[in-house]
Coordinates of C-alpha atoms in Angstrom, one line a residue:
X1 CA 105.7 -52.9 9.8
X2 CA 103.5 -50.8 12.3
X3 CA 103.9 -47.4 13.9
X4 CA 102.2 -44.6 15.1
X5 CA 105.3 -43.1 15.6
X6 CA 105.5 -39.7 12.1
X7 CA 106.5 -37.0 11.9
X8 CA 104.7 -35.0 9.6
X9 CA 104.5 -31.6 8.0
X10 CA 103.4 -29.4 5.4
X11 CA 106.0 -28.4 2.5
X12 CA 102.7 -26.5 0.3
X13 CA 99.9 -26.7 -0.1
X14 CA 97.4 -27.1 -3.8
X15 CA 94.4 -26.7 -2.4
X16 CA 92.8 -28.6 -4.8
X17 CA 93.3 -32.9 -4.6
X18 CA 96.4 -33.7 -5.0
X19 CA 95.8 -37.1 -8.1
X20 CA 99.5 -37.2 -8.4
X21 CA 103.4 -36.5 -8.3
X22 CA 106.8 -36.9 -10.1
X23 CA 109.4 -35.1 -8.6
X24 CA 113.4 -35.9 -10.4
X25 CA 117.0 -34.4 -10.0
X26 CA 114.7 -31.6 -8.0
X27 CA 111.9 -31.2 -10.6
X28 CA 108.8 -31.1 -9.0
X29 CA 105.0 -31.3 -11.3
X30 CA 102.6 -31.9 -9.2
X31 CA 98.6 -33.1 -10.0
X32 CA 95.6 -31.9 -8.9
X33 CA 91.9 -31.9 -10.8
X34 CA 92.4 -29.4 -12.8
X35 CA 95.7 -28.0 -13.2
X36 CA 98.9 -29.1 -13.2
X37 CA 102.2 -27.2 -10.9
X38 CA 105.4 -26.8 -12.6
X39 CA 108.2 -26.4 -9.3
X40 CA 104.6 -24.6 -7.7
X41 CA 103.7 -22.8 -11.2
X42 CA 100.9 -23.5 -11.7
X43 CA 98.9 -24.0 -16.2
X44 CA 96.3 -26.0 -17.0
X45 CA 95.6 -29.5 -17.7
X46 CA 96.4 -31.2 -21.5
X47 CA 94.0 -33.5 -21.7
X48 CA 92.4 -35.3 -18.8
X49 CA 93.8 -38.7 -19.3
X50 CA 97.8 -37.9 -19.6
X51 CA 101.3 -39.4 -18.2
X52 CA 104.1 -37.0 -17.3
X53 CA 107.6 -37.6 -18.4
X54 CA 110.7 -36.6 -17.3
X55 CA 113.8 -36.2 -20.7
X56 CA 116.9 -38.7 -19.4
X57 CA 119.3 -35.3 -20.6
X58 CA 118.4 -32.4 -19.4
X59 CA 115.5 -33.4 -16.8
X60 CA 113.5 -31.4 -18.8
X61 CA 109.3 -32.4 -17.3
X62 CA 107.0 -33.8 -20.2
X63 CA 103.2 -34.5 -20.4
X64 CA 101.6 -37.3 -22.5
X65 CA 99.0 -37.9 -23.3
X66 CA 96.4 -39.3 -27.0
X67 CA 93.9 -37.4 -29.5
X68 CA 92.7 -38.7 -32.2
X69 CA 94.1 -42.3 -32.3
X70 CA 98.0 -39.7 -32.1
X71 CA 100.6 -39.6 -28.8
X72 CA 100.4 -35.8 -28.4
X73 CA 103.9 -34.2 -26.4
X74 CA 103.9 -30.8 -24.5
X75 CA 106.8 -29.4 -22.8
X76 CA 106.1 -28.3 -19.2
X77 CA 109.3 -26.2 -19.2
X78 CA 107.9 -23.8 -22.4
X79 CA 104.4 -25.0 -22.9
X80 CA 105.2 -26.2 -26.4
X81 CA 104.4 -29.3 -27.9
X82 CA 106.5 -31.4 -29.2
X83 CA 106.5 -33.2 -32.8
X84 CA 105.4 -35.9 -33.3
X85 CA 104.1 -39.0 -35.7
X86 CA 102.7 -41.5 -33.7
X87 CA 99.9 -44.3 -33.6
X88 CA 98.6 -45.2 -30.6
X89 CA 96.3 -46.8 -28.6
X90 CA 97.3 -46.3 -24.5
X91 CA 100.3 -45.0 -22.5
X92 CA 101.6 -44.8 -19.1
X93 CA 104.6 -43.7 -17.0
X94 CA 107.3 -45.5 -15.0
X95 CA 110.3 -43.9 -13.0
X96 CA 110.3 -40.3 -14.9
X97 CA 109.2 -43.0 -17.7
X98 CA 106.4 -42.3 -20.0
X99 CA 105.8 -45.3 -22.7
X100 CA 103.5 -46.2 -25.6
X101 CA 101.6 -49.4 -26.6
X102 CA 100.9 -48.6 -30.7
X103 CA 99.4 -52.0 -32.5
X104 CA 101.5 -54.7 -32.3
X105 CA 104.8 -52.8 -30.1
X106 CA 105.8 -51.1 -26.1
X107 CA 106.8 -48.2 -27.2
X108 CA 109.1 -45.4 -24.8
X109 CA 109.2 -41.6 -25.5
X110 CA 113.3 -40.4 -25.6
X111 CA 113.9 -37.4 -26.9
X112 CA 117.0 -35.9 -29.1
X113 CA 118.2 -33.1 -26.8
X114 CA 120.3 -30.4 -28.9
X115 CA 118.8 -27.3 -29.8
X116 CA 115.6 -28.1 -29.1
X117 CA 113.8 -30.4 -28.7
X118 CA 113.3 -33.5 -30.9
X119 CA 111.4 -37.1 -29.4
X120 CA 112.1 -39.7 -30.8
X121 CA 110.8 -44.3 -30.1
X122 CA 112.7 -46.7 -28.3
X123 CA 111.1 -50.0 -29.4
X124 CA 111.7 -52.0 -26.1
X125 CA 108.9 -54.8 -26.5
X126 CA 106.8 -56.8 -29.2
X127 CA 102.7 -57.3 -27.7
X128 CA 99.4 -59.7 -28.9
X129 CA 98.0 -56.9 -30.5
X130 CA 94.3 -57.5 -28.7
X131 CA 95.6 -58.9 -25.4
X132 CA 97.5 -56.6 -24.4
X133 CA 96.2 -54.0 -21.4
X134 CA 98.9 -50.9 -20.1
X135 CA 98.7 -50.2 -16.1
X136 CA 101.3 -48.2 -13.6
X137 CA 104.0 -49.4 -15.1
X138 CA 103.4 -53.1 -15.7
X139 CA 102.5 -54.6 -19.7
X140 CA 99.8 -57.3 -18.9
X141 CA 99.3 -60.5 -21.5
X142 CA 97.0 -62.6 -22.3
X143 CA 98.9 -65.0 -24.0
X144 CA 95.5 -68.1 -24.8
X145 CA 94.7 -68.0 -21.1
X146 CA 98.5 -67.9 -19.7
X147 CA 99.1 -64.3 -18.1
X148 CA 102.5 -62.7 -18.8
X149 CA 103.8 -59.2 -17.5
X150 CA 106.2 -57.5 -18.4
X151 CA 108.1 -54.6 -16.9
X152 CA 110.8 -52.2 -17.7
X153 CA 113.8 -51.3 -15.2
X154 CA 115.3 -49.5 -16.8
X155 CA 115.5 -47.2 -20.3
X156 CA 114.8 -49.2 -23.2
X157 CA 115.3 -52.4 -20.5
X158 CA 112.3 -55.2 -20.9
X159 CA 112.4 -58.4 -18.5
X160 CA 108.5 -60.5 -19.0
X161 CA 107.7 -63.6 -16.0
X162 CA 104.8 -65.8 -16.2
X163 CA 103.8 -65.3 -12.3
X164 CA 102.3 -68.6 -10.9
X165 CA 100.3 -66.9 -8.2
X166 CA 98.0 -65.6 -10.0
X167 CA 96.6 -68.0 -12.0
X168 CA 92.7 -68.6 -11.2
X169 CA 93.1 -64.8 -10.3
X170 CA 91.2 -61.5 -13.4
X171 CA 93.4 -58.5 -12.3
X172 CA 91.6 -55.5 -11.6
X173 CA 94.7 -53.1 -11.1
X174 CA 98.7 -53.3 -11.2
X175 CA 101.7 -51.5 -10.6
X176 CA 105.5 -52.0 -11.2
X177 CA 107.8 -49.7 -9.6
X178 CA 111.4 -50.2 -8.7
X179 CA 111.2 -53.8 -8.9
X180 CA 107.6 -54.0 -7.0
X181 CA 105.2 -54.8 -8.1
X182 CA 102.1 -54.6 -6.5
X183 CA 99.0 -56.6 -8.0
X184 CA 94.9 -56.7 -7.3
X185 CA 93.1 -59.2 -8.7
X186 CA 89.3 -61.4 -8.1
X187 CA 89.5 -64.6 -7.3
X188 CA 87.9 -66.6 -10.3
X189 CA 85.9 -69.3 -8.1
X190 CA 85.5 -66.9 -5.1
X191 CA 84.8 -63.6 -6.1
X192 CA 87.5 -62.4 -3.7
X193 CA 89.8 -59.0 -4.5
X194 CA 93.3 -60.2 -2.7
X195 CA 95.8 -57.8 -3.5
X196 CA 99.8 -59.2 -4.0
X197 CA 103.2 -58.0 -3.2
X198 CA 106.2 -58.8 -5.8
X199 CA 110.1 -58.0 -4.5
X200 CA 111.9 -58.7 -8.0
X201 CA 115.2 -59.6 -6.7
X202 CA 118.7 -57.2 -8.6
X203 CA 118.6 -59.7 -11.8
X204 CA 115.8 -60.4 -11.7
X205 CA 116.1 -64.3 -11.6
X206 CA 113.3 -64.6 -8.3
X207 CA 110.9 -62.4 -5.9
X208 CA 109.3 -63.1 -3.1
X209 CA 105.7 -63.0 -2.5
X210 CA 103.1 -61.7 0.2
X211 CA 99.0 -62.6 -0.3
X212 CA 97.2 -59.8 1.1
X213 CA 93.8 -62.0 1.5
X214 CA 90.2 -61.0 1.3
X215 CA 90.3 -56.8 1.0
X216 CA 87.8 -54.5 0.5
X217 CA 89.0 -53.5 -3.1
X218 CA 90.0 -49.8 -2.6
X219 CA 93.1 -49.1 -5.5
X220 CA 96.7 -49.0 -5.7
X221 CA 98.5 -46.7 -4.1
X222 CA 102.2 -46.3 -3.3
X223 CA 105.7 -45.4 -3.8
X224 CA 109.4 -46.5 -3.5
X225 CA 112.7 -44.6 -2.2
X226 CA 115.2 -44.6 -4.2
X227 CA 116.7 -47.0 -1.1
X228 CA 114.2 -49.9 -2.2
X229 CA 112.1 -49.1 1.1
X230 CA 108.3 -49.0 -0.3
X231 CA 106.1 -47.7 1.0
X232 CA 101.6 -48.0 0.9
X233 CA 98.9 -46.6 1.5
X234 CA 96.2 -50.1 2.1
X235 CA 93.0 -50.4 1.5
X236 CA 92.4 -50.1 5.5
X237 CA 93.7 -46.6 5.1
X238 CA 97.0 -47.2 6.8
X239 CA 100.8 -46.2 5.7
X240 CA 103.1 -49.5 5.8
X241 CA 105.8 -49.8 5.2

């Protein structure tokens, strides 16, 4: 959809570059280069690289990061660490949930929210240890030359699919959110970059795809609202709906 008619208003100013924004049922977490803002209240970042999630029952915002190959979790409401003993290689977030990759497993981080906060895990997928890469909300496995994409549309669920359109491409970046998968990939034969947009149907039996060819790679920046509308900032710095 192309239009210059936008109604833009300033909600708040953090006086720093915003690198991440997360909202769930009224709880807002903004991440800047130097701080985290929970409902506009500033606190320090727990690590250079971390992921934000919300607990399923009480909607408590939390941060996850890796320290000495161990998962660390911090309750952003009271700034207390939540104990957990889990060795992990990588982490990602998707739709308010956080996932961690062990040697051969993908775990969803969950919580018992009664008389305090206890961190637990759900095993949601098994993976090949040396051929698996986590992106934003999507896990890609190279199974002897065949790329398999694992997505997690809701808590405790895992969908795995092969995407023929991405054969002969090398994945540069990818993101999944609310039944939309966007992939930035380089074509093996030409070296040209393409941006693919896949939209899966509700039962995951089919999808449609759009291929934007010969682009200058600038990363993936999109979100999908609760009505299923995808809003993307393209490599030409245009808003695409």
